[in-house]
Backbone as CSV, one residue per row, in Angstrom:
resi,resn,N_x,N_y,N_z,CA_x,CA_y,CA_z,C_x,C_y,C_z
1,MET,-13.093,6.254,-9.283,-12.707,5.199,-8.399,-13.843,4.946,-7.422
2,PRO,-14.074,3.678,-7.117,-15.165,3.348,-6.215,-14.805,3.556,-4.723
3,VAL,-15.828,3.493,-3.929,-15.699,3.481,-2.464,-16.054,2.063,-2.021
4,ILE,-15.195,1.430,-1.245,-15.463,0.079,-0.771,-15.679,0.132,0.700
5,LYS,-16.867,-0.259,1.148,-17.232,-0.173,2.561,-17.130,-1.538,3.208
6,THR,-16.627,-1.535,4.433,-16.616,-2.744,5.266,-17.254,-2.346,6.596
7,LYS,-17.371,-3.296,7.475,-17.985,-3.043,8.797,-17.182,-2.025,9.605
8,ASN,-15.832,-2.087,9.482,-14.948,-1.285,10.355,-14.237,-0.125,9.680
9,PHE,-14.185,-0.107,8.348,-13.474,0.976,7.684,-13.981,1.099,6.250
10,ILE,-13.531,2.199,5.599,-13.881,2.479,4.210,-12.599,2.575,3.432
11,LEU,-12.572,2.006,2.238,-11.510,2.217,1.266,-12.051,3.227,0.239
12,ARG,-11.375,4.369,0.129,-11.835,5.398,-0.743,-10.670,6.151,-1.366
13,PRO,-10.952,6.916,-2.453,-9.867,7.702,-3.015,-9.396,8.755,-1.994
14,PHE,-8.109,9.132,-2.074,-7.625,10.253,-1.252,-8.262,11.510,-1.796
15,LYS,-8.411,12.507,-0.900,-9.016,13.761,-1.305,-8.387,14.931,-0.536
16,LYS,-8.597,16.107,-1.074,-8.143,17.299,-0.346,-8.746,17.269,1.061
17,GLY,-7.960,17.624,2.042,-8.403,17.608,3.411,-7.858,16.385,4.166
18,ASP,-7.299,15.415,3.438,-6.712,14.226,4.053,-5.269,14.459,4.566
19,GLU,-4.693,15.587,4.180,-3.290,15.827,4.458,-2.908,15.710,5.915
20,VAL,-3.746,16.255,6.793,-3.405,16.314,8.229,-3.422,14.922,8.830
21,SER,-4.496,14.112,8.626,-4.519,12.769,9.216,-3.535,11.860,8.522
22,LEU,-3.288,12.066,7.209,-2.270,11.283,6.520,-0.916,11.528,7.166
23,ALA,-0.504,12.762,7.289,0.795,13.111,7.869,0.908,12.605,9.292
24,LYS,-0.148,12.735,10.078,-0.120,12.314,11.481,0.048,10.776,11.612
25,ASN,-0.637,10.023,10.779,-0.645,8.571,10.955,0.428,7.818,10.183
26,ILE,1.035,8.421,9.165,2.120,7.777,8.441,3.479,8.142,9.052
27,ASN,3.527,9.151,9.857,4.793,9.643,10.454,5.226,8.764,11.601
28,HIS,5.798,7.637,11.251,6.230,6.656,12.271,7.443,5.920,11.770
29,LYS,8.447,5.704,12.638,9.638,5.035,12.218,9.376,3.650,11.723
30,LYS,8.392,2.967,12.280,8.090,1.606,11.863,7.583,1.610,10.381
31,ILE,6.787,2.557,10.011,6.308,2.658,8.645,7.496,2.990,7.707
32,TYR,8.291,3.964,8.088,9.501,4.291,7.306,10.375,3.088,7.116
33,ARG,10.593,2.356,8.141,11.508,1.192,8.096,10.983,0.111,7.110
34,ASN,9.663,-0.062,7.084,9.071,-1.165,6.313,8.619,-0.794,4.898
35,THR,8.874,0.442,4.483,8.472,0.890,3.138,9.685,1.415,2.384
36,TRP,9.570,1.397,1.069,10.682,1.882,0.236,10.795,3.381,0.198
37,THR,9.657,4.049,0.049,9.686,5.483,-0.332,9.107,6.438,0.674
38,VAL,8.520,6.005,1.762,7.940,6.910,2.753,9.045,7.539,3.545
39,PRO,9.124,8.890,3.517,10.212,9.543,4.290,9.886,9.596,5.798
40,TYR,10.935,9.809,6.611,10.757,10.073,8.024,11.709,11.130,8.444
41,PRO,11.293,12.137,9.173,9.895,12.365,9.531,9.029,12.780,8.347
42,TYR,7.763,12.403,8.396,6.795,12.704,7.363,5.967,13.860,7.887
43,ASN,5.979,14.987,7.143,5.280,16.178,7.643,4.114,16.559,6.727
44,LEU,3.485,17.655,7.119,2.321,18.126,6.343,2.696,18.454,4.906
45,LYS,3.873,18.972,4.668,4.330,19.296,3.327,4.372,18.001,2.493
46,HIS,4.861,16.891,3.024,4.851,15.600,2.336,3.427,15.167,2.008
47,GLY,2.542,15.338,2.978,1.155,14.948,2.791,0.477,15.738,1.707
48,LYS,0.739,17.039,1.654,0.155,17.910,0.595,0.689,17.505,-0.762
49,GLU,1.975,17.226,-0.863,2.553,16.805,-2.146,2.006,15.467,-2.605
50,PHE,1.861,14.527,-1.688,1.272,13.233,-2.050,-0.162,13.410,-2.585
51,ILE,-0.987,14.137,-1.845,-2.390,14.362,-2.260,-2.434,15.081,-3.591
52,ARG,-1.585,16.045,-3.817,-1.575,16.779,-5.103,-1.267,15.801,-6.255
53,LYS,-0.225,15.024,-6.085,0.173,14.054,-7.124,-0.901,12.994,-7.341
54,ASP,-1.480,12.522,-6.252,-2.490,11.468,-6.357,-3.737,11.957,-7.061
55,LEU,-4.196,13.166,-6.724,-5.387,13.739,-7.388,-5.125,13.924,-8.894
56,LYS,-3.914,14.310,-9.238,-3.561,14.470,-10.671,-3.593,13.126,-11.345
57,GLU,-3.095,12.095,-10.691,-3.088,10.724,-11.261,-4.494,10.190,-11.371
58,GLN,-5.357,10.467,-10.428,-6.754,9.996,-10.471,-7.504,10.529,-11.680
59,ARG,-7.125,11.690,-12.160,-7.800,12.306,-13.322,-7.430,11.658,-14.662
60,LYS,-6.328,10.883,-14.710,-5.911,10.271,-15.938,-6.843,9.129,-16.344
61,LYS,-6.942,8.939,-17.661,-7.797,7.892,-18.174,-7.209,6.506,-17.781
62,LYS,-5.878,6.363,-17.899,-5.208,5.116,-17.494,-4.121,5.467,-16.479
63,PRO,-4.480,5.582,-15.213,-3.504,5.944,-14.233,-2.415,4.828,-14.079
64,ALA,-1.191,5.317,-13.790,-0.086,4.380,-13.571,-0.080,3.879,-12.114
65,GLU,-0.812,4.569,-11.273,-0.888,4.218,-9.856,-2.298,4.520,-9.350
66,ILE,-2.856,3.630,-8.514,-4.182,3.869,-7.939,-4.017,3.677,-6.429
67,ASN,-4.431,4.696,-5.664,-4.296,4.647,-4.224,-5.613,4.850,-3.543
68,PHE,-5.840,4.086,-2.464,-7.018,4.226,-1.659,-6.605,4.567,-0.213
69,ALA,-7.340,5.459,0.370,-7.186,5.743,1.788,-7.950,4.678,2.578
70,ILE,-7.389,4.244,3.702,-8.121,3.438,4.636,-8.661,4.399,5.684
71,ASP,-9.965,4.579,5.678,-10.605,5.621,6.444,-11.464,5.043,7.596
72,ILE,-11.196,5.483,8.815,-12.047,5.154,9.939,-12.507,6.486,10.559
73,ASN,-13.781,6.718,10.574,-14.349,7.933,11.159,-13.778,9.201,10.516
74,LYS,-13.603,9.199,9.188,-13.117,10.303,8.391,-11.642,10.640,8.661
75,GLU,-10.895,9.651,9.193,-9.464,9.780,9.442,-8.729,8.763,8.614
76,VAL,-7.686,9.242,7.893,-6.828,8.329,7.078,-5.889,7.623,8.087
77,ILE,-6.119,6.297,8.267,-5.301,5.551,9.182,-4.365,4.578,8.401
78,GLY,-4.447,4.614,7.089,-3.622,3.760,6.274,-3.859,4.015,4.806
79,GLY,-3.098,3.330,4.002,-3.235,3.455,2.554,-2.921,2.119,1.892
80,ILE,-3.574,1.870,0.743,-3.350,0.669,-0.028,-3.636,0.999,-1.500
81,GLY,-2.871,0.412,-2.353,-3.090,0.694,-3.777,-2.172,-0.129,-4.677
82,PHE,-2.246,0.200,-5.930,-1.484,-0.488,-6.975,-0.577,0.496,-7.688
83,LYS,0.602,0.013,-8.027,1.516,0.729,-8.901,2.104,-0.251,-9.905
84,GLU,2.838,0.233,-10.845,3.383,-0.636,-11.892,2.264,-1.432,-12.553
85,ILE,1.151,-0.752,-12.779,-0.036,-1.413,-13.413,0.293,-1.629,-14.895
86,GLU,0.334,-2.919,-15.271,0.596,-3.277,-16.666,-0.621,-4.060,-17.184
87,SER,-0.530,-4.543,-18.360,-1.641,-5.227,-18.999,-2.128,-6.440,-18.197
88,HIS,-1.210,-7.173,-17.589,-1.593,-8.393,-16.901,-1.235,-8.464,-15.431
89,GLN,-0.522,-7.422,-14.922,-0.084,-7.517,-13.534,0.009,-6.121,-12.925
90,ALA,0.052,-6.097,-11.594,0.221,-4.861,-10.830,0.874,-5.200,-9.480
91,GLU,1.618,-4.217,-9.001,2.214,-4.319,-7.662,1.329,-3.683,-6.641
92,ILE,1.001,-4.382,-5.552,0.204,-3.849,-4.488,1.136,-3.349,-3.370
93,HIS,0.789,-2.231,-2.796,1.574,-1.676,-1.677,0.602,-1.123,-0.646
94,TYR,1.054,-1.107,0.605,0.169,-0.659,1.702,0.937,-0.253,2.936
95,TRP,0.281,0.484,3.784,0.804,0.863,5.120,-0.385,1.069,6.031
96,LEU,-0.141,0.947,7.314,-1.190,1.124,8.332,-0.606,1.738,9.565
97,ALA,-1.256,2.712,10.156,-0.816,3.359,11.378,-0.641,2.288,12.481
98,PRO,0.485,2.340,13.183,0.743,1.318,14.242,-0.360,1.193,15.253
99,LYS,-1.097,2.284,15.545,-2.206,2.224,16.537,-3.299,1.293,16.034
100,CYS,-3.309,0.949,14.759,-4.382,0.102,14.173,-3.918,-1.312,13.871
101,HIS,-2.670,-1.628,14.226,-2.118,-2.972,13.996,-2.876,-4.050,14.797
102,ASN,-2.802,-5.254,14.337,-3.384,-6.425,15.028,-4.886,-6.352,15.243
103,LYS,-5.580,-5.732,14.285,-7.036,-5.648,14.398,-7.718,-6.245,13.172
104,GLY,-6.884,-6.829,12.275,-7.444,-7.457,11.046,-7.755,-6.453,9.944
105,ILE,-7.445,-5.200,10.145,-7.752,-4.162,9.167,-7.049,-4.401,7.843
106,MET,-5.695,-4.556,7.918,-4.943,-4.699,6.691,-5.229,-6.026,5.997
107,THR,-5.483,-7.059,6.735,-5.804,-8.372,6.138,-7.084,-8.227,5.271
108,LEU,-8.097,-7.550,5.794,-9.320,-7.357,5.089,-9.148,-6.374,3.918
109,ALA,-8.372,-5.280,4.171,-8.141,-4.321,3.119,-7.435,-4.973,1.925
110,LEU,-6.448,-5.805,2.229,-5.754,-6.511,1.150,-6.698,-7.461,0.371
111,LYS,-7.548,-8.151,1.110,-8.553,-9.013,0.457,-9.433,-8.222,-0.503
112,LYS,-9.928,-7.091,-0.027,-10.827,-6.266,-0.889,-10.067,-5.710,-2.077
113,MET,-8.848,-5.270,-1.894,-8.071,-4.656,-2.985,-7.633,-5.734,-4.000
114,THR,-7.312,-6.907,-3.506,-6.981,-8.006,-4.410,-8.174,-8.305,-5.326
115,LYS,-9.334,-8.371,-4.747,-10.549,-8.587,-5.549,-10.752,-7.501,-6.560
116,TYR,-10.511,-6.241,-6.113,-10.663,-5.084,-7.002,-9.667,-5.190,-8.167
117,GLY,-8.460,-5.570,-7.843,-7.404,-5.714,-8.908,-7.755,-6.741,-9.957
118,PHE,-8.241,-7.894,-9.499,-8.625,-8.944,-10.444,-9.890,-8.594,-11.225
119,GLU,-10.893,-8.056,-10.529,-12.193,-7.833,-11.169,-12.271,-6.508,-11.933
120,LYS,-11.755,-5.445,-11.406,-11.907,-4.132,-12.036,-10.708,-3.736,-12.911
121,LEU,-9.495,-4.058,-12.452,-8.315,-3.744,-13.247,-8.064,-4.830,-14.304
122,LYS,-8.675,-5.999,-14.075,-8.551,-7.132,-14.988,-7.127,-7.669,-15.090
123,VAL,-6.348,-7.512,-14.018,-5.002,-8.097,-14.033,-5.093,-9.577,-13.692
124,ARG,-4.103,-10.323,-14.064,-4.063,-11.746,-13.829,-3.045,-12.113,-12.683
125,ARG,-2.224,-11.121,-12.336,-1.196,-11.336,-11.317,-1.041,-10.097,-10.501
126,ILE,-1.063,-10.236,-9.181,-0.784,-9.129,-8.241,0.351,-9.561,-7.367
127,TYR,1.362,-8.698,-7.263,2.532,-9.046,-6.506,2.867,-7.957,-5.462
128,ALA,3.659,-8.339,-4.436,4.110,-7.448,-3.407,5.517,-7.781,-3.062
129,CYS,6.290,-6.726,-2.741,7.671,-6.921,-2.300,7.773,-6.509,-0.850
130,VAL,8.391,-7.327,-0.025,8.426,-7.131,1.388,9.884,-7.311,1.925
131,PHE,10.321,-6.384,2.771,11.587,-6.546,3.420,11.596,-7.828,4.300
132,PRO,12.726,-8.485,4.429,12.783,-9.766,5.153,12.407,-9.646,6.639
133,PHE,12.589,-8.484,7.229,12.277,-8.288,8.669,10.816,-7.912,8.881
134,ASN,10.007,-7.758,7.801,8.619,-7.346,7.959,7.715,-8.590,7.974
135,LYS,7.831,-9.324,9.049,7.086,-10.593,9.196,5.567,-10.376,9.208
136,ALA,5.107,-9.290,9.784,3.656,-9.044,9.849,3.082,-8.887,8.435
137,SER,3.789,-8.151,7.593,3.315,-7.950,6.228,3.288,-9.283,5.471
138,MET,4.305,-10.085,5.673,4.353,-11.414,5.049,3.166,-12.268,5.472
139,ARG,2.840,-12.184,6.751,1.690,-12.976,7.291,0.373,-12.467,6.656
140,ILE,0.220,-11.182,6.477,-1.011,-10.624,5.869,-1.137,-11.171,4.440
141,LEU,-0.025,-11.180,3.723,-0.056,-11.707,2.363,-0.422,-13.198,2.360
142,GLU,0.192,-13.954,3.257,-0.069,-15.376,3.336,-1.573,-15.662,3.673
143,LYS,-2.117,-14.874,4.578,-3.548,-15.034,4.941,-4.465,-14.823,3.726
144,ASN,-3.980,-14.011,2.760,-4.752,-13.727,1.561,-4.306,-14.620,0.394
145,HIS,-3.609,-15.697,0.700,-3.205,-16.728,-0.289,-2.221,-16.240,-1.337
146,TYR,-1.417,-15.266,-0.955,-0.264,-14.851,-1.815,0.820,-15.880,-1.497
147,LYS,1.594,-16.232,-2.485,2.676,-17.208,-2.326,4.045,-16.535,-2.505
148,LEU,5.000,-16.988,-1.685,6.366,-16.512,-1.785,6.939,-17.088,-3.091
149,GLU,7.335,-16.210,-3.974,7.925,-16.687,-5.271,9.454,-16.686,-5.210
150,GLY,10.010,-15.913,-4.338,11.454,-15.938,-4.277,11.990,-14.766,-3.428
151,ILE,13.287,-14.748,-3.260,13.979,-13.697,-2.524,14.906,-13.006,-3.508
152,LEU,14.726,-11.738,-3.690,15.586,-10.928,-4.573,16.701,-10.361,-3.724
153,ARG,17.897,-10.845,-3.941,19.046,-10.466,-3.102,19.550,-9.070,-3.440
154,LYS,19.716,-8.286,-2.374,20.227,-6.925,-2.492,19.457,-6.098,-3.539
155,GLU,18.148,-6.271,-3.550,17.263,-5.667,-4.555,17.002,-4.181,-4.266
156,VAL,16.889,-3.809,-3.014,16.465,-2.432,-2.679,17.600,-1.683,-2.003
157,LYS,17.845,-0.466,-2.494,18.765,0.423,-1.829,17.995,1.464,-1.075
158,LYS,18.143,1.469,0.241,17.449,2.456,1.077,18.486,3.132,1.915
159,GLY,18.652,4.417,1.670,19.742,5.101,2.321,21.051,4.566,1.722
160,ARG,21.921,4.110,2.550,23.209,3.579,2.088,23.261,2.054,2.154
161,LYS,22.132,1.419,2.549,22.148,-0.023,2.716,21.388,-0.711,1.574
162,LEU,21.814,-1.904,1.281,21.113,-2.788,0.357,20.358,-3.815,1.128
163,PHE,19.105,-4.078,0.686,18.249,-5.046,1.366,17.709,-6.093,0.404
164,ASP,17.506,-7.279,0.911,16.793,-8.284,0.152,15.334,-7.928,0.108
165,ASP,14.645,-8.510,-0.884,13.224,-8.315,-1.013,12.543,-9.669,-1.200
166,HIS,11.494,-9.888,-0.415,10.747,-11.139,-0.568,9.598,-10.820,-1.543
167,LEU,9.497,-11.554,-2.604,8.502,-11.381,-3.636,7.359,-12.366,-3.448
168,PHE,6.172,-11.792,-3.202,4.956,-12.551,-3.059,4.063,-12.263,-4.215
169,ALA,3.230,-13.259,-4.624,2.288,-12.980,-5.704,1.064,-13.882,-5.564
170,LYS,-0.013,-13.422,-6.200,-1.253,-14.170,-6.292,-1.688,-14.071,-7.743
171,VAL,-2.044,-15.204,-8.320,-2.448,-15.191,-9.711,-3.864,-15.677,-9.848
172,ARG,-4.499,-15.262,-10.940,-5.880,-15.686,-11.199,-5.987,-16.358,-12.561
């Protein structure tokens, strides 16, 4: 996997040693609320398990999931990657520590990863699913020219509640 450098951050593969900053920066109710699978509280054990699974996936010839750490000064302050990678499409997913919100980081990270998906993974369609209350994530997608394709009613079960999902996509 490549390393993608920008002026303010680096997109790079996760590695051993990232567990502490990962656990510290993802452990937030806002991140838990806006993601499907991130637990709360998120502790060091979760971080170690994620890194272990991700490193195993990175070694595969055709990984089912590709994750990049968003790194500022050797600290994981977010993550972005693809899952459900198929012949022509992939789902993009991301999170960012609240202390780094409203700085343009995720907008640029999404731009770089969208380019990576089209050029390196050779997919023709990249999509993202967003909870209806996550307006900031919707805006990041719109800034990157993703289009709202529809609303999937009661699509996600999180805990005991069912939530709608807004489906955004960008095609090439």
